[in-house]
Amino acid sequence: MSEMRERTGEVLSNCKRVVIKVGSAVLTTENGLDLRVVNRLADQISALHDQGLDVVLVTSGAVAAGRRATIHCKECDPDDNLAARQAVSAIGQSRLMHEYDEAFHRYGKTTAQVLLTRGDFGDRSRFLNARNTLRTLLDWRAIPVINENDTVAVAELKFGDNDVLAAMVISLTEADLFVNLTSADGVYTANPDEDRTARPIRAIEDIMTLDIETMCRGKTGAGSGGMYSKLVSARRAAQLGVPTLIVSGHTPYALERAFANEDMGTWVLPSEQPIAKRKFWLAYHKKPEGEVWIDQGAAEAVAERGKSLLAAGVVRVEGDFPEGALVRILNFQGQTVGVGLSNYASSDLQRVMGLKTEHMGKVLGPGIHPEAIHRDNMLVDPAL
């Protein structure tokens, strides 16, 4: 057995809790929700559950199910506006959950619907309440079925796609494995639809060094994120110390074969130095509200020497954000260095940028923060 097979075998044997994400490209056809896929998925997940594994399912498919349900409605135009799309999701979500309930009930399993928005992660008390609820469901041996609450989510509170949601759920549930079921058989060196020389990658040992932007340019038709968002989510999981398996959901018995450690899909190995859960939460709980551009010396201090960001190193401030907002930190070339919570509102930071700490009080008065962004409230090299 190869060294990689030994490593993945160890991951699988030690796995106690897994987050499984299944996307629209796997779950749906042009006619809507594919019930054969739903039932095969329930069959495999139930088998893993019978082995004592905690399983959390993050699912797409509500919008596709809703479109199918409204296809004969002349007044229903799901693409008309945001309210129409959210209405279609509301119609489809109940049908999606009904099919999961029916499928898992055949194996004596109890499912629990959990609908989340980014706001449930951004507010710390709501985040902890969601965590406690999910812990209780798992203690009761229920199978949480999680989807984004499209019906109420506004643009600022949307995850963008369920790959992003799944990465947040890994942190929320403290899972130790992430399986992403997709329409592709794994990760390739380039987009195989565009490049005939593209070759499959069986393992990514250090995803932090991978140029995801160059590799991934395409998106699947039914889904919203394509391989790009799957690799971003895998990178976030790696930062938590959680491995990811990206594998085709169309492959027969994909989950059973994956947990038997067959050579399939792409493994993304975890970081050797995981970040603190608090830093993960602050970096990804909501979208950055602005940008702080810094000079080369500050970029080196932050990225290479583990320093806080001082106002003296700031050369430009973009956006209108309050004190305590999450902001993106960019170097002089426009590359993301990190994200962090700003100690200053954008208007105040613009007034003191470039100034040494001892001169800042003359501009803003007493009680200033020595750091523009403290190291404890910053994540370097985030997966955005």
Short mmCIF file of the C-alpha atoms (twelve columns), coordinates in Angstrom:
data_MODEL
# 
_entry.id   MODEL 
# 
loop_
_atom_site.group_PDB 
_atom_site.id 
_atom_site.type_symbol 
_atom_site.label_atom_id 
_atom_site.label_alt_id 
_atom_site.label_comp_id 
_atom_site.label_asym_id 
_atom_site.label_seq_id 
_atom_site.Cartn_x 
_atom_site.Cartn_y 
_atom_site.Cartn_z 
_atom_site.pdbx_PDB_model_num 
ATOM 1   C CA . MET A 1   0.000   0.000  0.000   1 
ATOM 2   C CA . SER A 2   1.336   3.400  -0.934  1 
ATOM 3   C CA . GLU A 3   2.197   6.018  1.641   1 
ATOM 4   C CA . MET A 4   -0.795  8.132  0.565   1 
ATOM 5   C CA . ARG A 5   -3.193  5.187  0.905   1 
ATOM 6   C CA . GLU A 6   -1.823  4.594  4.377   1 
ATOM 7   C CA . ARG A 7   -2.421  8.230  5.305   1 
ATOM 8   C CA . THR A 8   -5.971  8.261  3.947   1 
ATOM 9   C CA . GLY A 9   -6.654  4.931  5.591   1 
ATOM 10  C CA . GLU A 10  -5.618  6.405  8.914   1 
ATOM 11  C CA . VAL A 11  -7.902  9.407  8.337   1 
ATOM 12  C CA . LEU A 12  -10.862 7.145  7.589   1 
ATOM 13  C CA . SER A 13  -10.247 4.804  10.511  1 
ATOM 14  C CA . ASN A 14  -10.054 7.723  12.944  1 
ATOM 15  C CA . CYS A 15  -13.053 9.560  11.521  1 
ATOM 16  C CA . LYS A 16  -15.882 10.076 14.011  1 
ATOM 17  C CA . ARG A 17  -17.859 12.872 12.359  1 
ATOM 18  C CA . VAL A 18  -18.103 13.696 8.663   1 
ATOM 19  C CA . VAL A 19  -19.675 16.559 6.736   1 
ATOM 20  C CA . ILE A 20  -20.921 15.380 3.348   1 
ATOM 21  C CA . LYS A 21  -21.853 18.029 0.798   1 
ATOM 22  C CA . VAL A 22  -23.834 17.178 -2.323  1 
ATOM 23  C CA . GLY A 23  -24.375 19.741 -5.057  1 
ATOM 24  C CA . SER A 24  -27.114 20.491 -7.568  1 
ATOM 25  C CA . ALA A 25  -25.082 19.022 -10.421 1 
ATOM 26  C CA . VAL A 26  -25.289 15.628 -8.665  1 
ATOM 27  C CA . LEU A 27  -28.819 15.855 -7.274  1 
ATOM 28  C CA . THR A 28  -30.715 17.223 -10.239 1 
ATOM 29  C CA . THR A 29  -31.426 16.652 -13.915 1 
ATOM 30  C CA . GLU A 30  -33.129 18.888 -16.452 1 
ATOM 31  C CA . ASN A 31  -36.399 17.503 -15.051 1 
ATOM 32  C CA . GLY A 32  -35.667 18.572 -11.480 1 
ATOM 33  C CA . LEU A 33  -34.661 16.549 -8.422  1 
ATOM 34  C CA . ASP A 34  -33.341 13.078 -9.242  1 
ATOM 35  C CA . LEU A 35  -34.994 10.805 -6.670  1 
ATOM 36  C CA . ARG A 36  -32.731 7.898  -7.611  1 
ATOM 37  C CA . VAL A 37  -29.724 9.906  -6.458  1 
ATOM 38  C CA . VAL A 38  -31.495 10.919 -3.237  1 
ATOM 39  C CA . ASN A 39  -32.306 7.314  -2.410  1 
ATOM 40  C CA . ARG A 40  -28.824 6.028  -3.242  1 
ATOM 41  C CA . LEU A 41  -27.364 8.791  -1.096  1 
ATOM 42  C CA . ALA A 42  -29.623 7.869  1.837   1 
ATOM 43  C CA . ASP A 43  -28.644 4.215  1.417   1 
ATOM 44  C CA . GLN A 44  -24.913 4.937  1.648   1 
ATOM 45  C CA . ILE A 45  -25.145 7.526  4.421   1 
ATOM 46  C CA . SER A 46  -27.336 5.193  6.482   1 
ATOM 47  C CA . ALA A 47  -24.744 2.442  6.134   1 
ATOM 48  C CA . LEU A 48  -22.034 4.792  7.418   1 
ATOM 49  C CA . HIS A 49  -24.361 5.896  10.229  1 
ATOM 50  C CA . ASP A 50  -24.942 2.247  11.214  1 
ATOM 51  C CA . GLN A 51  -21.178 1.942  11.689  1 
ATOM 52  C CA . GLY A 52  -21.355 4.612  14.405  1 
ATOM 53  C CA . LEU A 53  -20.299 7.588  12.315  1 
ATOM 54  C CA . ASP A 54  -21.876 10.998 12.924  1 
ATOM 55  C CA . VAL A 55  -23.031 12.331 9.544   1 
ATOM 56  C CA . VAL A 56  -23.989 15.898 8.658   1 
ATOM 57  C CA . LEU A 57  -25.417 16.389 5.160   1 
ATOM 58  C CA . VAL A 58  -25.134 19.759 3.417   1 
ATOM 59  C CA . THR A 59  -27.398 19.704 0.395   1 
ATOM 60  C CA . SER A 60  -28.315 21.827 -2.576  1 
ATOM 61  C CA . GLY A 61  -31.330 21.200 -4.804  1 
ATOM 62  C CA . ALA A 62  -34.122 23.373 -3.383  1 
ATOM 63  C CA . VAL A 63  -34.191 25.817 -6.285  1 
ATOM 64  C CA . ALA A 64  -34.110 23.012 -8.865  1 
ATOM 65  C CA . ALA A 65  -36.949 21.219 -7.068  1 
ATOM 66  C CA . GLY A 66  -38.915 24.470 -6.920  1 
ATOM 67  C CA . ARG A 67  -38.453 25.172 -10.611 1 
ATOM 68  C CA . ARG A 68  -39.842 21.748 -11.419 1 
ATOM 69  C CA . ALA A 69  -42.835 22.284 -9.133  1 
ATOM 70  C CA . THR A 70  -43.708 25.608 -10.780 1 
ATOM 71  C CA . ILE A 71  -43.049 24.629 -14.390 1 
ATOM 72  C CA . HIS A 72  -46.764 24.573 -15.232 1 
ATOM 73  C CA . CYS A 73  -47.520 27.869 -13.491 1 
ATOM 74  C CA . LYS A 74  -47.868 30.605 -16.134 1 
ATOM 75  C CA . GLU A 75  -47.610 33.357 -13.522 1 
ATOM 76  C CA . CYS A 76  -44.490 31.879 -11.937 1 
ATOM 77  C CA . ASP A 77  -41.266 33.300 -13.334 1 
ATOM 78  C CA . PRO A 78  -38.400 32.162 -11.058 1 
ATOM 79  C CA . ASP A 79  -35.958 34.485 -12.830 1 
ATOM 80  C CA . ASP A 80  -38.155 37.576 -12.554 1 
ATOM 81  C CA . ASN A 81  -36.593 39.049 -9.384  1 
ATOM 82  C CA . LEU A 82  -35.062 38.165 -6.028  1 
ATOM 83  C CA . ALA A 83  -38.446 37.597 -4.383  1 
ATOM 84  C CA . ALA A 84  -39.422 35.158 -7.153  1 
ATOM 85  C CA . ARG A 85  -36.188 33.190 -6.783  1 
ATOM 86  C CA . GLN A 86  -36.649 33.029 -3.039  1 
ATOM 87  C CA . ALA A 87  -40.250 31.905 -3.494  1 
ATOM 88  C CA . VAL A 88  -39.097 29.115 -5.805  1 
ATOM 89  C CA . SER A 89  -36.570 28.069 -3.153  1 
ATOM 90  C CA . ALA A 90  -39.298 28.000 -0.491  1 
ATOM 91  C CA . ILE A 91  -41.471 25.771 -2.679  1 
ATOM 92  C CA . GLY A 92  -38.561 23.497 -3.516  1 
ATOM 93  C CA . GLN A 93  -37.100 23.262 -0.015  1 
ATOM 94  C CA . SER A 94  -40.167 21.524 1.413   1 
ATOM 95  C CA . ARG A 95  -40.137 19.042 -1.464  1 
ATOM 96  C CA . LEU A 96  -36.416 18.427 -1.099  1 
ATOM 97  C CA . MET A 97  -36.707 17.764 2.630   1 
ATOM 98  C CA . HIS A 98  -39.753 15.531 2.121   1 
ATOM 99  C CA . GLU A 99  -37.764 13.312 -0.220  1 
ATOM 100 C CA . TYR A 100 -34.867 13.084 2.236   1 
ATOM 101 C CA . ASP A 101 -37.261 12.245 5.080   1 
ATOM 102 C CA . GLU A 102 -38.856 9.481  3.032   1 
ATOM 103 C CA . ALA A 103 -35.535 8.073  1.839   1 
ATOM 104 C CA . PHE A 104 -33.865 7.974  5.263   1 
ATOM 105 C CA . HIS A 105 -37.023 6.687  6.971   1 
ATOM 106 C CA . ARG A 106 -36.695 3.472  4.975   1 
ATOM 107 C CA . TYR A 107 -33.495 2.811  6.944   1 
ATOM 108 C CA . GLY A 108 -34.937 3.818  10.301  1 
ATOM 109 C CA . LYS A 109 -33.076 7.147  10.349  1 
ATOM 110 C CA . THR A 110 -34.321 10.442 11.736  1 
ATOM 111 C CA . THR A 111 -33.458 13.557 9.762   1 
ATOM 112 C CA . ALA A 112 -33.517 17.171 10.938  1 
ATOM 113 C CA . GLN A 113 -33.823 20.178 8.635   1 
ATOM 114 C CA . VAL A 114 -31.449 23.044 9.469   1 
ATOM 115 C CA . LEU A 115 -31.575 26.233 7.364   1 
ATOM 116 C CA . LEU A 116 -28.792 28.757 7.882   1 
ATOM 117 C CA . THR A 117 -27.678 32.167 6.618   1 
ATOM 118 C CA . ARG A 118 -24.334 33.878 6.975   1 
ATOM 119 C CA . GLY A 119 -25.912 35.986 9.718   1 
ATOM 120 C CA . ASP A 120 -26.243 32.857 11.864  1 
ATOM 121 C CA . PHE A 121 -22.456 32.608 11.804  1 
ATOM 122 C CA . GLY A 122 -21.717 36.328 12.072  1 
ATOM 123 C CA . ASP A 123 -23.615 36.769 15.315  1 
ATOM 124 C CA . ARG A 124 -21.647 34.921 17.994  1 
ATOM 125 C CA . SER A 125 -24.665 34.052 20.148  1 
ATOM 126 C CA . ARG A 126 -26.568 32.653 17.140  1 
ATOM 127 C CA . PHE A 127 -23.449 30.736 16.091  1 
ATOM 128 C CA . LEU A 128 -23.158 29.113 19.523  1 
ATOM 129 C CA . ASN A 129 -26.883 28.373 19.623  1 
ATOM 130 C CA . ALA A 130 -26.667 26.646 16.238  1 
ATOM 131 C CA . ARG A 131 -23.661 24.672 17.451  1 
ATOM 132 C CA . ASN A 132 -25.512 23.511 20.572  1 
ATOM 133 C CA . THR A 133 -28.562 22.501 18.535  1 
ATOM 134 C CA . LEU A 134 -26.470 20.473 16.116  1 
ATOM 135 C CA . ARG A 135 -24.579 18.831 18.958  1 
ATOM 136 C CA . THR A 136 -27.875 17.769 20.489  1 
ATOM 137 C CA . LEU A 137 -29.150 16.380 17.184  1 
ATOM 138 C CA . LEU A 138 -25.961 14.372 16.740  1 
ATOM 139 C CA . ASP A 139 -26.146 13.132 20.338  1 
ATOM 140 C CA . TRP A 140 -29.664 11.932 19.519  1 
ATOM 141 C CA . ARG A 141 -28.242 10.133 16.463  1 
ATOM 142 C CA . ALA A 142 -30.265 12.245 14.061  1 
ATOM 143 C CA . ILE A 143 -28.868 13.203 10.660  1 
ATOM 144 C CA . PRO A 144 -28.896 16.996 10.195  1 
ATOM 145 C CA . VAL A 145 -29.736 18.029 6.633   1 
ATOM 146 C CA . ILE A 146 -28.422 21.561 6.135   1 
ATOM 147 C CA . ASN A 147 -29.123 24.065 3.387   1 
ATOM 148 C CA . GLU A 148 -28.845 27.810 2.993   1 
ATOM 149 C CA . ASN A 149 -32.022 29.648 3.988   1 
ATOM 150 C CA . ASP A 150 -32.495 31.226 0.563   1 
ATOM 151 C CA . THR A 151 -35.995 32.394 1.405   1 
ATOM 152 C CA . VAL A 152 -34.843 35.054 3.874   1 
ATOM 153 C CA . ALA A 153 -31.192 35.628 2.960   1 
ATOM 154 C CA . VAL A 154 -30.333 38.994 1.440   1 
ATOM 155 C CA . ALA A 155 -27.230 39.428 -0.707  1 
ATOM 156 C CA . GLU A 156 -25.064 40.487 2.246   1 
ATOM 157 C CA . LEU A 157 -26.025 37.363 4.202   1 
ATOM 158 C CA . LYS A 158 -25.710 34.784 1.434   1 
ATOM 159 C CA . PHE A 159 -22.858 32.291 1.343   1 
ATOM 160 C CA . GLY A 160 -22.732 32.408 -2.438  1 
ATOM 161 C CA . ASP A 161 -22.830 28.619 -2.757  1 
ATOM 162 C CA . ASN A 162 -23.134 25.593 -0.523  1 
ATOM 163 C CA . ASP A 163 -19.425 24.776 -0.746  1 
ATOM 164 C CA . VAL A 164 -18.807 27.876 1.373   1 
ATOM 165 C CA . LEU A 165 -21.635 26.882 3.724   1 
ATOM 166 C CA . ALA A 166 -20.194 23.378 4.099   1 
ATOM 167 C CA . ALA A 167 -16.795 24.752 5.145   1 
ATOM 168 C CA . MET A 168 -18.509 26.810 7.846   1 
ATOM 169 C CA . VAL A 169 -20.470 23.735 8.963   1 
ATOM 170 C CA . ILE A 170 -17.198 21.847 9.456   1 
ATOM 171 C CA . SER A 171 -16.236 24.424 12.073  1 
ATOM 172 C CA . LEU A 172 -19.756 24.568 13.510  1 
ATOM 173 C CA . THR A 173 -19.979 20.800 14.055  1 
ATOM 174 C CA . GLU A 174 -16.273 20.181 14.779  1 
ATOM 175 C CA . ALA A 175 -16.175 17.470 12.105  1 
ATOM 176 C CA . ASP A 176 -12.948 15.654 11.305  1 
ATOM 177 C CA . LEU A 177 -13.569 14.853 7.619   1 
ATOM 178 C CA . PHE A 178 -15.182 16.671 4.690   1 
ATOM 179 C CA . VAL A 179 -16.474 14.767 1.653   1 
ATOM 180 C CA . ASN A 180 -17.574 16.912 -1.290  1 
ATOM 181 C CA . LEU A 181 -19.691 15.004 -3.818  1 
ATOM 182 C CA . THR A 182 -19.467 16.745 -7.166  1 
ATOM 183 C CA . SER A 183 -20.071 16.134 -10.870 1 
ATOM 184 C CA . ALA A 184 -16.345 15.744 -11.550 1 
ATOM 185 C CA . ASP A 185 -14.222 12.699 -10.657 1 
ATOM 186 C CA . GLY A 186 -11.838 14.922 -8.709  1 
ATOM 187 C CA . VAL A 187 -9.427  17.787 -9.230  1 
ATOM 188 C CA . TYR A 188 -7.469  18.126 -12.466 1 
ATOM 189 C CA . THR A 189 -4.348  20.078 -13.355 1 
ATOM 190 C CA . ALA A 190 -6.577  22.298 -15.533 1 
ATOM 191 C CA . ASN A 191 -10.211 22.437 -16.620 1 
ATOM 192 C CA . PRO A 192 -10.618 19.154 -18.559 1 
ATOM 193 C CA . ASP A 193 -13.474 20.660 -20.589 1 
ATOM 194 C CA . GLU A 194 -11.062 23.229 -21.994 1 
ATOM 195 C CA . ASP A 195 -7.677  21.499 -21.877 1 
ATOM 196 C CA . ARG A 196 -7.206  17.976 -23.243 1 
ATOM 197 C CA . THR A 197 -3.851  17.681 -21.497 1 
ATOM 198 C CA . ALA A 198 -5.441  18.068 -18.054 1 
ATOM 199 C CA . ARG A 199 -4.564  15.219 -15.714 1 
ATOM 200 C CA . PRO A 200 -6.230  14.088 -12.473 1 
ATOM 201 C CA . ILE A 201 -4.605  14.986 -9.167  1 
ATOM 202 C CA . ARG A 202 -4.976  12.208 -6.604  1 
ATOM 203 C CA . ALA A 203 -3.683  14.165 -3.612  1 
ATOM 204 C CA . ILE A 204 -2.973  17.785 -2.773  1 
ATOM 205 C CA . GLU A 205 -0.533  17.826 0.112   1 
ATOM 206 C CA . ASP A 206 -0.268  21.607 0.561   1 
ATOM 207 C CA . ILE A 207 -3.282  23.404 -0.843  1 
ATOM 208 C CA . MET A 208 -2.003  26.725 0.526   1 
ATOM 209 C CA . THR A 209 0.585   26.747 -2.286  1 
ATOM 210 C CA . LEU A 210 -1.901  25.821 -5.012  1 
ATOM 211 C CA . ASP A 211 -2.805  28.489 -7.587  1 
ATOM 212 C CA . ILE A 212 -6.550  27.910 -7.553  1 
ATOM 213 C CA . GLU A 213 -7.310  30.941 -9.719  1 
ATOM 214 C CA . THR A 214 -5.259  29.616 -12.632 1 
ATOM 215 C CA . MET A 215 -6.501  26.031 -12.361 1 
ATOM 216 C CA . CYS A 216 -10.224 26.789 -12.150 1 
ATOM 217 C CA . ARG A 217 -12.008 29.025 -14.585 1 
ATOM 218 C CA . GLY A 218 -15.209 27.117 -15.306 1 
ATOM 219 C CA . LYS A 219 -18.442 26.544 -13.400 1 
ATOM 220 C CA . THR A 220 -20.927 23.703 -13.710 1 
ATOM 221 C CA . GLY A 221 -24.242 24.522 -15.328 1 
ATOM 222 C CA . ALA A 222 -26.520 23.359 -12.505 1 
ATOM 223 C CA . GLY A 223 -24.351 24.471 -9.616  1 
ATOM 224 C CA . SER A 224 -23.072 27.884 -8.659  1 
ATOM 225 C CA . GLY A 225 -19.482 27.372 -7.671  1 
ATOM 226 C CA . GLY A 226 -17.682 24.796 -9.811  1 
ATOM 227 C CA . MET A 227 -14.306 23.377 -8.815  1 
ATOM 228 C CA . TYR A 228 -13.026 26.790 -7.755  1 
ATOM 229 C CA . SER A 229 -15.371 27.032 -4.774  1 
ATOM 230 C CA . LYS A 230 -14.738 23.402 -3.869  1 
ATOM 231 C CA . LEU A 231 -11.013 24.038 -3.618  1 
ATOM 232 C CA . VAL A 232 -11.544 27.251 -1.637  1 
ATOM 233 C CA . SER A 233 -13.701 25.274 0.811   1 
ATOM 234 C CA . ALA A 234 -11.108 22.499 0.956   1 
ATOM 235 C CA . ARG A 235 -8.490  25.130 1.730   1 
ATOM 236 C CA . ARG A 236 -10.589 26.439 4.597   1 
ATOM 237 C CA . ALA A 237 -11.050 22.901 5.886   1 
ATOM 238 C CA . ALA A 238 -7.290  22.357 5.677   1 
ATOM 239 C CA . GLN A 239 -6.758  25.471 7.792   1 
ATOM 240 C CA . LEU A 240 -8.902  23.819 10.481  1 
ATOM 241 C CA . GLY A 241 -6.814  20.658 10.268  1 
ATOM 242 C CA . VAL A 242 -9.592  18.745 8.468   1 
ATOM 243 C CA . PRO A 243 -8.906  16.677 5.319   1 
ATOM 244 C CA . THR A 244 -11.204 16.843 2.289   1 
ATOM 245 C CA . LEU A 245 -12.123 14.234 -0.306  1 
ATOM 246 C CA . ILE A 246 -13.507 15.643 -3.565  1 
ATOM 247 C CA . VAL A 247 -15.162 12.796 -5.443  1 
ATOM 248 C CA . SER A 248 -17.817 12.231 -8.083  1 
ATOM 249 C CA . GLY A 249 -21.316 11.797 -6.710  1 
ATOM 250 C CA . HIS A 250 -22.265 10.058 -9.956  1 
ATOM 251 C CA . THR A 251 -19.864 7.180  -9.281  1 
ATOM 252 C CA . PRO A 252 -21.822 4.107  -8.102  1 
ATOM 253 C CA . TYR A 253 -21.455 3.575  -4.339  1 
ATOM 254 C CA . ALA A 254 -19.077 6.527  -4.161  1 
ATOM 255 C CA . LEU A 255 -19.312 6.966  -0.384  1 
ATOM 256 C CA . GLU A 256 -18.991 3.264  0.412   1 
ATOM 257 C CA . ARG A 257 -15.984 2.949  -1.864  1 
ATOM 258 C CA . ALA A 258 -14.411 6.114  -0.480  1 
ATOM 259 C CA . PHE A 259 -14.715 4.856  3.086   1 
ATOM 260 C CA . ALA A 260 -13.242 1.527  1.960   1 
ATOM 261 C CA . ASN A 261 -10.199 3.637  0.977   1 
ATOM 262 C CA . GLU A 262 -10.420 2.919  -2.727  1 
ATOM 263 C CA . ASP A 263 -8.222  5.086  -4.936  1 
ATOM 264 C CA . MET A 264 -10.774 7.617  -6.208  1 
ATOM 265 C CA . GLY A 265 -11.292 11.360 -6.329  1 
ATOM 266 C CA . THR A 266 -8.830  13.859 -4.897  1 
ATOM 267 C CA . TRP A 267 -7.681  14.085 -1.297  1 
ATOM 268 C CA . VAL A 268 -6.779  17.497 0.086   1 
ATOM 269 C CA . LEU A 269 -4.618  17.007 3.142   1 
ATOM 270 C CA . PRO A 270 -4.900  19.237 6.221   1 
ATOM 271 C CA . SER A 271 -2.447  21.926 7.202   1 
ATOM 272 C CA . GLU A 272 0.293   20.810 9.554   1 
ATOM 273 C CA . GLN A 273 -0.327  23.951 11.624  1 
ATOM 274 C CA . PRO A 274 -4.099  24.480 11.907  1 
ATOM 275 C CA . ILE A 275 -5.384  27.926 12.804  1 
ATOM 276 C CA . ALA A 276 -7.362  28.666 15.954  1 
ATOM 277 C CA . LYS A 277 -11.127 28.192 15.629  1 
ATOM 278 C CA . ARG A 278 -11.650 31.792 16.744  1 
ATOM 279 C CA . LYS A 279 -9.507  33.095 13.861  1 
ATOM 280 C CA . PHE A 280 -11.402 30.874 11.448  1 
ATOM 281 C CA . TRP A 281 -14.662 32.319 12.705  1 
ATOM 282 C CA . LEU A 282 -13.591 35.958 12.523  1 
ATOM 283 C CA . ALA A 283 -12.086 35.539 9.044   1 
ATOM 284 C CA . TYR A 284 -15.049 33.843 7.412   1 
ATOM 285 C CA . HIS A 285 -18.148 34.774 9.421   1 
ATOM 286 C CA . LYS A 286 -19.011 37.543 6.973   1 
ATOM 287 C CA . LYS A 287 -17.706 39.269 3.873   1 
ATOM 288 C CA . PRO A 288 -15.014 41.947 4.245   1 
ATOM 289 C CA . GLU A 289 -16.543 45.442 4.366   1 
ATOM 290 C CA . GLY A 290 -13.527 47.283 2.998   1 
ATOM 291 C CA . GLU A 291 -9.885  47.150 1.985   1 
ATOM 292 C CA . VAL A 292 -6.690  48.324 3.662   1 
ATOM 293 C CA . TRP A 293 -3.677  48.599 1.352   1 
ATOM 294 C CA . ILE A 294 -0.229  48.408 2.940   1 
ATOM 295 C CA . ASP A 295 3.362   49.042 1.882   1 
ATOM 296 C CA . GLN A 296 6.008   46.386 1.291   1 
ATOM 297 C CA . GLY A 297 7.573   46.680 4.745   1 
ATOM 298 C CA . ALA A 298 4.216   46.239 6.472   1 
ATOM 299 C CA . ALA A 299 3.327   43.302 4.208   1 
ATOM 300 C CA . GLU A 300 6.558   41.528 5.130   1 
ATOM 301 C CA . ALA A 301 6.047   42.257 8.822   1 
ATOM 302 C CA . VAL A 302 2.494   40.880 8.765   1 
ATOM 303 C CA . ALA A 303 3.020   37.899 6.462   1 
ATOM 304 C CA . GLU A 304 6.502   36.771 7.425   1 
ATOM 305 C CA . ARG A 305 7.214   37.999 10.949  1 
ATOM 306 C CA . GLY A 306 3.827   37.609 12.613  1 
ATOM 307 C CA . LYS A 307 3.398   41.288 13.434  1 
ATOM 308 C CA . SER A 308 0.292   43.412 13.904  1 
ATOM 309 C CA . LEU A 309 -0.537  46.021 11.275  1 
ATOM 310 C CA . LEU A 310 0.340   49.559 12.310  1 
ATOM 311 C CA . ALA A 311 -1.170  52.675 10.789  1 
ATOM 312 C CA . ALA A 312 2.298   53.693 9.589   1 
ATOM 313 C CA . GLY A 313 2.236   50.886 7.044   1 
ATOM 314 C CA . VAL A 314 -1.189  51.758 5.597   1 
ATOM 315 C CA . VAL A 315 -1.095  53.571 2.258   1 
ATOM 316 C CA . ARG A 316 -4.718  53.423 1.144   1 
ATOM 317 C CA . VAL A 317 -8.174  52.740 2.586   1 
ATOM 318 C CA . GLU A 318 -11.107 51.633 0.430   1 
ATOM 319 C CA . GLY A 319 -14.760 51.381 1.457   1 
ATOM 320 C CA . ASP A 320 -16.855 52.879 4.222   1 
ATOM 321 C CA . PHE A 321 -16.639 50.656 7.295   1 
ATOM 322 C CA . PRO A 322 -17.089 51.104 11.052  1 
ATOM 323 C CA . GLU A 323 -14.689 50.314 13.870  1 
ATOM 324 C CA . GLY A 324 -14.452 46.553 14.397  1 
ATOM 325 C CA . ALA A 325 -15.349 45.697 10.791  1 
ATOM 326 C CA . LEU A 326 -13.767 42.804 8.930   1 
ATOM 327 C CA . VAL A 327 -11.490 44.168 6.192   1 
ATOM 328 C CA . ARG A 328 -9.246  42.702 3.542   1 
ATOM 329 C CA . ILE A 329 -5.521  43.550 3.798   1 
ATOM 330 C CA . LEU A 330 -3.818  44.025 0.420   1 
ATOM 331 C CA . ASN A 331 -0.169  44.552 -0.449  1 
ATOM 332 C CA . PHE A 332 1.034   47.230 -2.856  1 
ATOM 333 C CA . GLN A 333 0.472   44.823 -5.773  1 
ATOM 334 C CA . GLY A 334 -3.181  44.270 -4.859  1 
ATOM 335 C CA . GLN A 335 -2.622  40.751 -3.551  1 
ATOM 336 C CA . THR A 336 -4.480  39.631 -0.432  1 
ATOM 337 C CA . VAL A 337 -2.185  39.379 2.567   1 
ATOM 338 C CA . GLY A 338 -4.863  38.693 5.145   1 
ATOM 339 C CA . VAL A 339 -8.151  39.718 6.700   1 
ATOM 340 C CA . GLY A 340 -8.734  41.217 10.111  1 
ATOM 341 C CA . LEU A 341 -10.883 43.336 12.389  1 
ATOM 342 C CA . SER A 342 -10.048 47.004 12.057  1 
ATOM 343 C CA . ASN A 343 -9.530  48.974 15.271  1 
ATOM 344 C CA . TYR A 344 -10.559 52.097 13.367  1 
ATOM 345 C CA . ALA A 345 -13.441 53.205 11.201  1 
ATOM 346 C CA . SER A 346 -12.399 53.901 7.613   1 
ATOM 347 C CA . SER A 347 -12.692 57.679 8.084   1 
ATOM 348 C CA . ASP A 348 -10.333 57.665 11.082  1 
ATOM 349 C CA . LEU A 349 -7.899  55.238 9.474   1 
ATOM 350 C CA . GLN A 350 -7.615  57.515 6.450   1 
ATOM 351 C CA . ARG A 351 -6.651  60.381 8.767   1 
ATOM 352 C CA . VAL A 352 -3.830  58.504 10.486  1 
ATOM 353 C CA . MET A 353 -2.541  56.195 7.741   1 
ATOM 354 C CA . GLY A 354 1.177   56.568 7.248   1 
ATOM 355 C CA . LEU A 355 1.654   58.074 10.709  1 
ATOM 356 C CA . LYS A 356 3.815   56.607 13.449  1 
ATOM 357 C CA . THR A 357 1.968   55.600 16.598  1 
ATOM 358 C CA . GLU A 358 3.326   58.531 18.656  1 
ATOM 359 C CA . HIS A 359 1.851   61.006 16.160  1 
ATOM 360 C CA . MET A 360 -1.619  59.468 15.896  1 
ATOM 361 C CA . GLY A 361 -2.873  60.993 19.149  1 
ATOM 362 C CA . LYS A 362 -2.360  64.488 17.775  1 
ATOM 363 C CA . VAL A 363 -4.886  63.703 15.048  1 
ATOM 364 C CA . LEU A 364 -7.458  61.538 16.823  1 
ATOM 365 C CA . GLY A 365 -6.919  62.547 20.438  1 
ATOM 366 C CA . PRO A 366 -6.165  60.330 23.447  1 
ATOM 367 C CA . GLY A 367 -7.162  56.671 23.793  1 
ATOM 368 C CA . ILE A 368 -5.910  55.504 20.412  1 
ATOM 369 C CA . HIS A 369 -5.119  51.891 19.548  1 
ATOM 370 C CA . PRO A 370 -1.432  51.270 18.823  1 
ATOM 371 C CA . GLU A 371 -2.408  48.826 16.047  1 
ATOM 372 C CA . ALA A 372 -4.674  49.392 13.072  1 
ATOM 373 C CA . ILE A 373 -5.345  45.625 13.100  1 
ATOM 374 C CA . HIS A 374 -4.053  43.499 15.961  1 
ATOM 375 C CA . ARG A 375 -2.371  40.200 15.160  1 
ATOM 376 C CA . ASP A 376 -4.840  38.326 17.396  1 
ATOM 377 C CA . ASN A 377 -7.692  39.591 15.216  1 
ATOM 378 C CA . MET A 378 -6.066  38.756 11.900  1 
ATOM 379 C CA . LEU A 379 -5.783  35.728 9.619   1 
ATOM 380 C CA . VAL A 380 -2.890  35.749 7.142   1 
ATOM 381 C CA . ASP A 381 -3.337  34.083 3.728   1 
ATOM 382 C CA . PRO A 382 -7.089  33.455 3.996   1 
ATOM 383 C CA . ALA A 383 -9.098  31.366 1.531   1 
ATOM 384 C CA . LEU A 384 -11.364 34.052 0.117   1 
# 
